Short mmCIF file of C-alpha atoms in Angstrom, two decimals:
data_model
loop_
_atom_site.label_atom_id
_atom_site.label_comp_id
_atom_site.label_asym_id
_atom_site.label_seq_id
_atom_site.Cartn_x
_atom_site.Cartn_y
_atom_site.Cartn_z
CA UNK G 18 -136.64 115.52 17.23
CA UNK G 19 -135.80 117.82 14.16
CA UNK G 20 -132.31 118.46 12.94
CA UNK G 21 -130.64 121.38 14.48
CA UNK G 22 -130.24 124.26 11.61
CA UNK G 23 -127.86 127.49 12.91
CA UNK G 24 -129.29 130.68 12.78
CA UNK G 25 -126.12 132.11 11.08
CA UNK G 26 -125.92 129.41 8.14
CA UNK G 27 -127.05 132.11 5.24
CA UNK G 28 -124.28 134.20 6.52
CA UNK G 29 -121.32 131.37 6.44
CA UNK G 30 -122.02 130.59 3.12
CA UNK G 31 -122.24 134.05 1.98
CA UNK G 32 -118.70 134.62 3.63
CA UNK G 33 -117.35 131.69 2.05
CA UNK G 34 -118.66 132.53 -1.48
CA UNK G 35 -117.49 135.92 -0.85
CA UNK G 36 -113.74 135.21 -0.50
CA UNK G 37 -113.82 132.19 -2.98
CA UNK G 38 -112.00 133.58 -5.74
CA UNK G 39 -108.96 135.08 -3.57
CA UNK G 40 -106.72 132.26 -4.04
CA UNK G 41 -107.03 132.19 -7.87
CA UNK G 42 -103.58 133.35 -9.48
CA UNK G 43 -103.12 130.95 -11.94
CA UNK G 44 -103.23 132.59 -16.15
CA UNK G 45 -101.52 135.27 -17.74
CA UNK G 46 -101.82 138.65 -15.70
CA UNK G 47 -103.84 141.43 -16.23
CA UNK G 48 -101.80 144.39 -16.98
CA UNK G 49 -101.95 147.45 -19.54
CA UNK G 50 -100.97 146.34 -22.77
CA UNK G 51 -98.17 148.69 -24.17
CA UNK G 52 -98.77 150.83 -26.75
CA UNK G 53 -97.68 150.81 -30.77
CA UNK G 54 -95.97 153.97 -30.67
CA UNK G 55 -93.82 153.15 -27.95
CA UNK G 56 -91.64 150.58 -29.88
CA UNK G 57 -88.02 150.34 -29.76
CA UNK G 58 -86.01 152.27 -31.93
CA UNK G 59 -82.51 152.21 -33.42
CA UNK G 60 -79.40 152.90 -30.81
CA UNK G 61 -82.05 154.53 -27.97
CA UNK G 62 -80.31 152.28 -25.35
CA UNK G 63 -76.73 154.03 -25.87
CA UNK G 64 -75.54 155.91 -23.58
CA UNK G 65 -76.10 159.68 -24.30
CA UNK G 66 -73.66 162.53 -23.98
CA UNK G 67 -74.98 165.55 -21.74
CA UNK G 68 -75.67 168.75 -24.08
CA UNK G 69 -73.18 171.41 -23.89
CA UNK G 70 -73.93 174.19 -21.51
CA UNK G 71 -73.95 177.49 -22.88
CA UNK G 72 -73.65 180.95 -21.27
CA UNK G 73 -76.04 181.11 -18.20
CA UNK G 74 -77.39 184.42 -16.72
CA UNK G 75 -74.81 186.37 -18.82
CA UNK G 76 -71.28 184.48 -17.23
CA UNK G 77 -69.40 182.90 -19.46
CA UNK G 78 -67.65 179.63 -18.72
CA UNK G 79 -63.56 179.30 -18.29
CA UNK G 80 -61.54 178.53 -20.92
CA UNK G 81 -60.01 174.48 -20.71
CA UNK G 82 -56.35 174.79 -19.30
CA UNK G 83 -54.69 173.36 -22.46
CA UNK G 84 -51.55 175.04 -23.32
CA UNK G 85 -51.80 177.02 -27.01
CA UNK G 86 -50.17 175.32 -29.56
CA UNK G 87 -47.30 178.16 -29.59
CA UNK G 88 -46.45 177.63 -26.30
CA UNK G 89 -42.57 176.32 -25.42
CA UNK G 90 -41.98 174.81 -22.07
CA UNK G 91 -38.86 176.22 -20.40
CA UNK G 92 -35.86 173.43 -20.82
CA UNK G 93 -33.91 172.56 -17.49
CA UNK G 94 -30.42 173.29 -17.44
CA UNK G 95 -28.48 169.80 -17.36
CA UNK G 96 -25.84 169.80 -14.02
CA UNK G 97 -22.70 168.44 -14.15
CA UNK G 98 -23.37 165.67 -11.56
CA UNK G 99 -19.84 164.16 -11.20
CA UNK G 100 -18.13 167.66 -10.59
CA UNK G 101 -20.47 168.47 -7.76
CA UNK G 102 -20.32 165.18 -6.54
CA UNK G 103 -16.15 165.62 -6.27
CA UNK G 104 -16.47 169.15 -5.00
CA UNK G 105 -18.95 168.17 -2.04
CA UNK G 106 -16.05 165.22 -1.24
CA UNK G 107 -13.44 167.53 -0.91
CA UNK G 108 -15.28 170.14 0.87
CA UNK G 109 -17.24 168.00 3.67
CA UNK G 110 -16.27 166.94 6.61
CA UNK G 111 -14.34 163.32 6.67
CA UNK G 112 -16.73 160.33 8.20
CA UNK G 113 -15.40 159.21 11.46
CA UNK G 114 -14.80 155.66 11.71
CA UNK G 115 -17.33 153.57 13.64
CA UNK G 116 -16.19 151.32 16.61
CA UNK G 117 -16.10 147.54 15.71
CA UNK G 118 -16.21 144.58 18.15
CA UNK G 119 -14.51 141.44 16.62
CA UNK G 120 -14.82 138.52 18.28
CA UNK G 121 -14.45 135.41 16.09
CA UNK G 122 -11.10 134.09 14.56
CA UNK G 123 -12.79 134.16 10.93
CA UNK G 124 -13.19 138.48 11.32
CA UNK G 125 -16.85 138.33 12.59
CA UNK G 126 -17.84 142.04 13.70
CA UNK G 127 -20.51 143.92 14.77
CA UNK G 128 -21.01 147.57 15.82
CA UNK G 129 -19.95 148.81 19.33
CA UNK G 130 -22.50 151.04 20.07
CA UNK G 131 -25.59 149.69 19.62
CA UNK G 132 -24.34 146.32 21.66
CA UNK G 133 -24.42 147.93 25.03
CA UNK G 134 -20.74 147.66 25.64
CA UNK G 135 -19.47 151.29 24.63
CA UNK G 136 -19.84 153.70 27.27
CA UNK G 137 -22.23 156.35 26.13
CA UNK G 138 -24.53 156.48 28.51
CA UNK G 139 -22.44 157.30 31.77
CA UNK G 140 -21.39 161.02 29.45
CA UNK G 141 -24.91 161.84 29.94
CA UNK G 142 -25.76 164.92 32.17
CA UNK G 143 -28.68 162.90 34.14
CA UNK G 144 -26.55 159.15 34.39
CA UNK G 145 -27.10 158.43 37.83
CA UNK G 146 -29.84 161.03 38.33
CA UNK G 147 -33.27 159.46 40.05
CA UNK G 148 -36.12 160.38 37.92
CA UNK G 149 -38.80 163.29 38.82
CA UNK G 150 -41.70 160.37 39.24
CA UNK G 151 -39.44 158.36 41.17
CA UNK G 152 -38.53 161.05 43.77
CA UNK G 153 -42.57 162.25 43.42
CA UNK G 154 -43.36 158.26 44.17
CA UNK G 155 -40.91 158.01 46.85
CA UNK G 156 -42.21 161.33 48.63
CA UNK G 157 -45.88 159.79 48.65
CA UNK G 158 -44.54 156.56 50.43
CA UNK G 159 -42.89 158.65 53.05
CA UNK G 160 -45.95 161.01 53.68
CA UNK G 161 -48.03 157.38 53.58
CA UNK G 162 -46.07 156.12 56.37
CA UNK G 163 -45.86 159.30 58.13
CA UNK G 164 -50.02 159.13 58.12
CA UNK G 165 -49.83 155.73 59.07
CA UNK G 166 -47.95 155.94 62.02
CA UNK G 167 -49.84 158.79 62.94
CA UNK G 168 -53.50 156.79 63.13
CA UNK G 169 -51.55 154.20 64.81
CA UNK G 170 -50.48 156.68 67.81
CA UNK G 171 -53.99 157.69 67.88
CA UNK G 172 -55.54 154.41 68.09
CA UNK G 173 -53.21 153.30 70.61
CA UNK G 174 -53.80 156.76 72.28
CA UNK G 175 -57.79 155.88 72.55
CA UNK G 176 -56.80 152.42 73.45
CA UNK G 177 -54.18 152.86 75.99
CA UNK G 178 -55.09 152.53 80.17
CA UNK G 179 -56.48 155.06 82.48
CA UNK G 180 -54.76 155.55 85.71
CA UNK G 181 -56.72 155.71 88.83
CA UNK G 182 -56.37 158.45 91.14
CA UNK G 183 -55.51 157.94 94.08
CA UNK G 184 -59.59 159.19 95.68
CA UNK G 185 -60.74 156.57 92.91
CA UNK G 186 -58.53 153.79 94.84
CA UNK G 187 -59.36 154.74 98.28
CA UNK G 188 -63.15 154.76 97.53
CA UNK G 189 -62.55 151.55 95.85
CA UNK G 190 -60.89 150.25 98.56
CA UNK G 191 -63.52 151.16 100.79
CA UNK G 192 -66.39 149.51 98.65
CA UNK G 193 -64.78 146.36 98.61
CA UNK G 194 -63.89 146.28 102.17
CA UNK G 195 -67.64 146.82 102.92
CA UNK G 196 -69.03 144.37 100.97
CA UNK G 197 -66.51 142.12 102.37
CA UNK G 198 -67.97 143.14 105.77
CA UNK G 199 -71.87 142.24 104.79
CA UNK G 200 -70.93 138.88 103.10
CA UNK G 201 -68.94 137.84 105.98
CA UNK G 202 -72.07 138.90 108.61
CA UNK G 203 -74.25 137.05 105.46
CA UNK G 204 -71.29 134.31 106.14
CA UNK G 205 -71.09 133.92 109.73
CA UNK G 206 -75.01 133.96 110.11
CA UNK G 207 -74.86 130.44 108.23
CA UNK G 208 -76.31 127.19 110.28
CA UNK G 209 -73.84 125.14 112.06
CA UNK G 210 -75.16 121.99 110.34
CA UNK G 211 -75.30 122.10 106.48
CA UNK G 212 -77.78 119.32 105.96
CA UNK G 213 -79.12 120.27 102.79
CA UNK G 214 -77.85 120.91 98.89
CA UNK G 215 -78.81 124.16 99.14
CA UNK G 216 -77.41 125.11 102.15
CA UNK G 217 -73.59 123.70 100.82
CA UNK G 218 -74.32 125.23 97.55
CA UNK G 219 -75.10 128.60 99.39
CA UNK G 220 -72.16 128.82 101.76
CA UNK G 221 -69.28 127.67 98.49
CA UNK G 222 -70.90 130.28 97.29
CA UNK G 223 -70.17 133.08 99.94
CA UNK G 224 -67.01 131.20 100.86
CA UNK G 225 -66.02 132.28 96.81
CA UNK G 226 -67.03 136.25 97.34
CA UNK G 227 -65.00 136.25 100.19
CA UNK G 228 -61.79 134.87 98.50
CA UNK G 229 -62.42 137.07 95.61
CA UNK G 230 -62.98 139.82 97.32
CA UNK G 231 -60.11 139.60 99.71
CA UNK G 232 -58.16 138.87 96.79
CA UNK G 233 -59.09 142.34 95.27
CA UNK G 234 -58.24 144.08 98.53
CA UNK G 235 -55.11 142.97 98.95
CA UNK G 236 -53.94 143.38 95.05
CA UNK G 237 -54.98 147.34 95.45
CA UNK G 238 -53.09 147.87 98.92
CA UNK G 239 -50.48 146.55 97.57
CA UNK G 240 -50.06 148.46 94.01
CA UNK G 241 -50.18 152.45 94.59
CA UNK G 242 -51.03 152.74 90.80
CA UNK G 243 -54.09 150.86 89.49
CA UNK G 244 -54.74 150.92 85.67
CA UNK G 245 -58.05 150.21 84.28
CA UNK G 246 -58.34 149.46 80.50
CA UNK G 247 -61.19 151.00 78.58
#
């Protein structure tokens, strides 16, 4: 058979002569070539001063503050320094002498008052005073507990037994007593001979109603009041 040729060959290579060139950077590069007028003259890279500005839009600019050349700066009147000195001795008030603790053999001291052992703080018009937040804090515990206790009450309130009247126990009383009545007809219409599982299984049975029940009766003659818990 013949070769296989692609229907889009003439377009591949026209693509791939097409973009070629792209990849060519090598050589100097093309850019403008400067012009001979535009050479570099003498001192252009200094740094220029900015021209003076003149009067604009008719207001004319302040004068520098630089004294005239007349001008005389007032001289300060010298102080006797060592007569004032003397003078605010003898006038003030005498130091008062500050409390020294001694406590070694070679004359060791140190201040009084800042080591916690002279008594300034008890002169105080709040020593022994309890703080505002501490009376505030001590307030919310007590109003805490007070709430507490409170939802306790309640709960044991809503928890605690009801007391049954005495109609409720009589018609109690009277329910139980007839049941005990049918299970002991249900009882004493039993078979003489108990031959049979189910038979022994059905009497324990009734023979455990009756002791339960009997039980119950006697418990509520016996106690007036009857509580019942919720």
């Amino acid at each position: 058979p013949l070769r296989y040729i692609s229907k889009l060959r003439e377009l591949v290579k026209h693509e791939a002569d097409k973009n070629k060139s792209q990849w060519k950077t090598m050589g100097p590069a093309k850019v403008a070539v400067p012009s001979p007028n535009d050479f570099l003259q003498k001192r252009s890279k200094e740094p220029k001063l900015a021209p003076k500005k003149k009067e604009e839009d008719g207001k004319k600019l302040l004068p520098l503050s630089v004294p005239p050349r007349t001008y005389h700066p007032v001289t300060r009147i010298k102080k006797n320094f060592i007569s004032k000195n003397a003078l605010a001795v003898m006038t003030g008030e005498p130091k008062k002498p500050r409390h020294f603790c001694v406590d070694t053999r070679q004359g060791d001291k140190y201040l009084l008052e800042p080591s916690g052992l002279f008594p300034k703080y008890i002169n105080k018009k709040n020593y022994g005073v309890l703080p505002k937040y501490v009376i505030q804090r001590n307030e919310e515990m007590k109003r805490e507990e007070e709430e507490y206790q409170a939802s306790v009450l309640e709960q044991l309130k809503k928890k605690a037994m009801k007391v049954l009247s005495e109609e409720e126990r009589t018609n109690v009383l009277k329910a139980l007593k007839k049941n005990w009545e049918e299970i002991n007809r249900a009882y004493q219409g039993l078979p003489i001979v108990t031959d049979t599982r189910n038979k022994q299984m059905h009497k324990e049975e009734l023979e455990l109603k009756l002791k339960q029940l009997e039980h119950d009766i006697a418990a509520i003659e016996k106690h007036k009041c009857v509580y019942i818990a919720n």
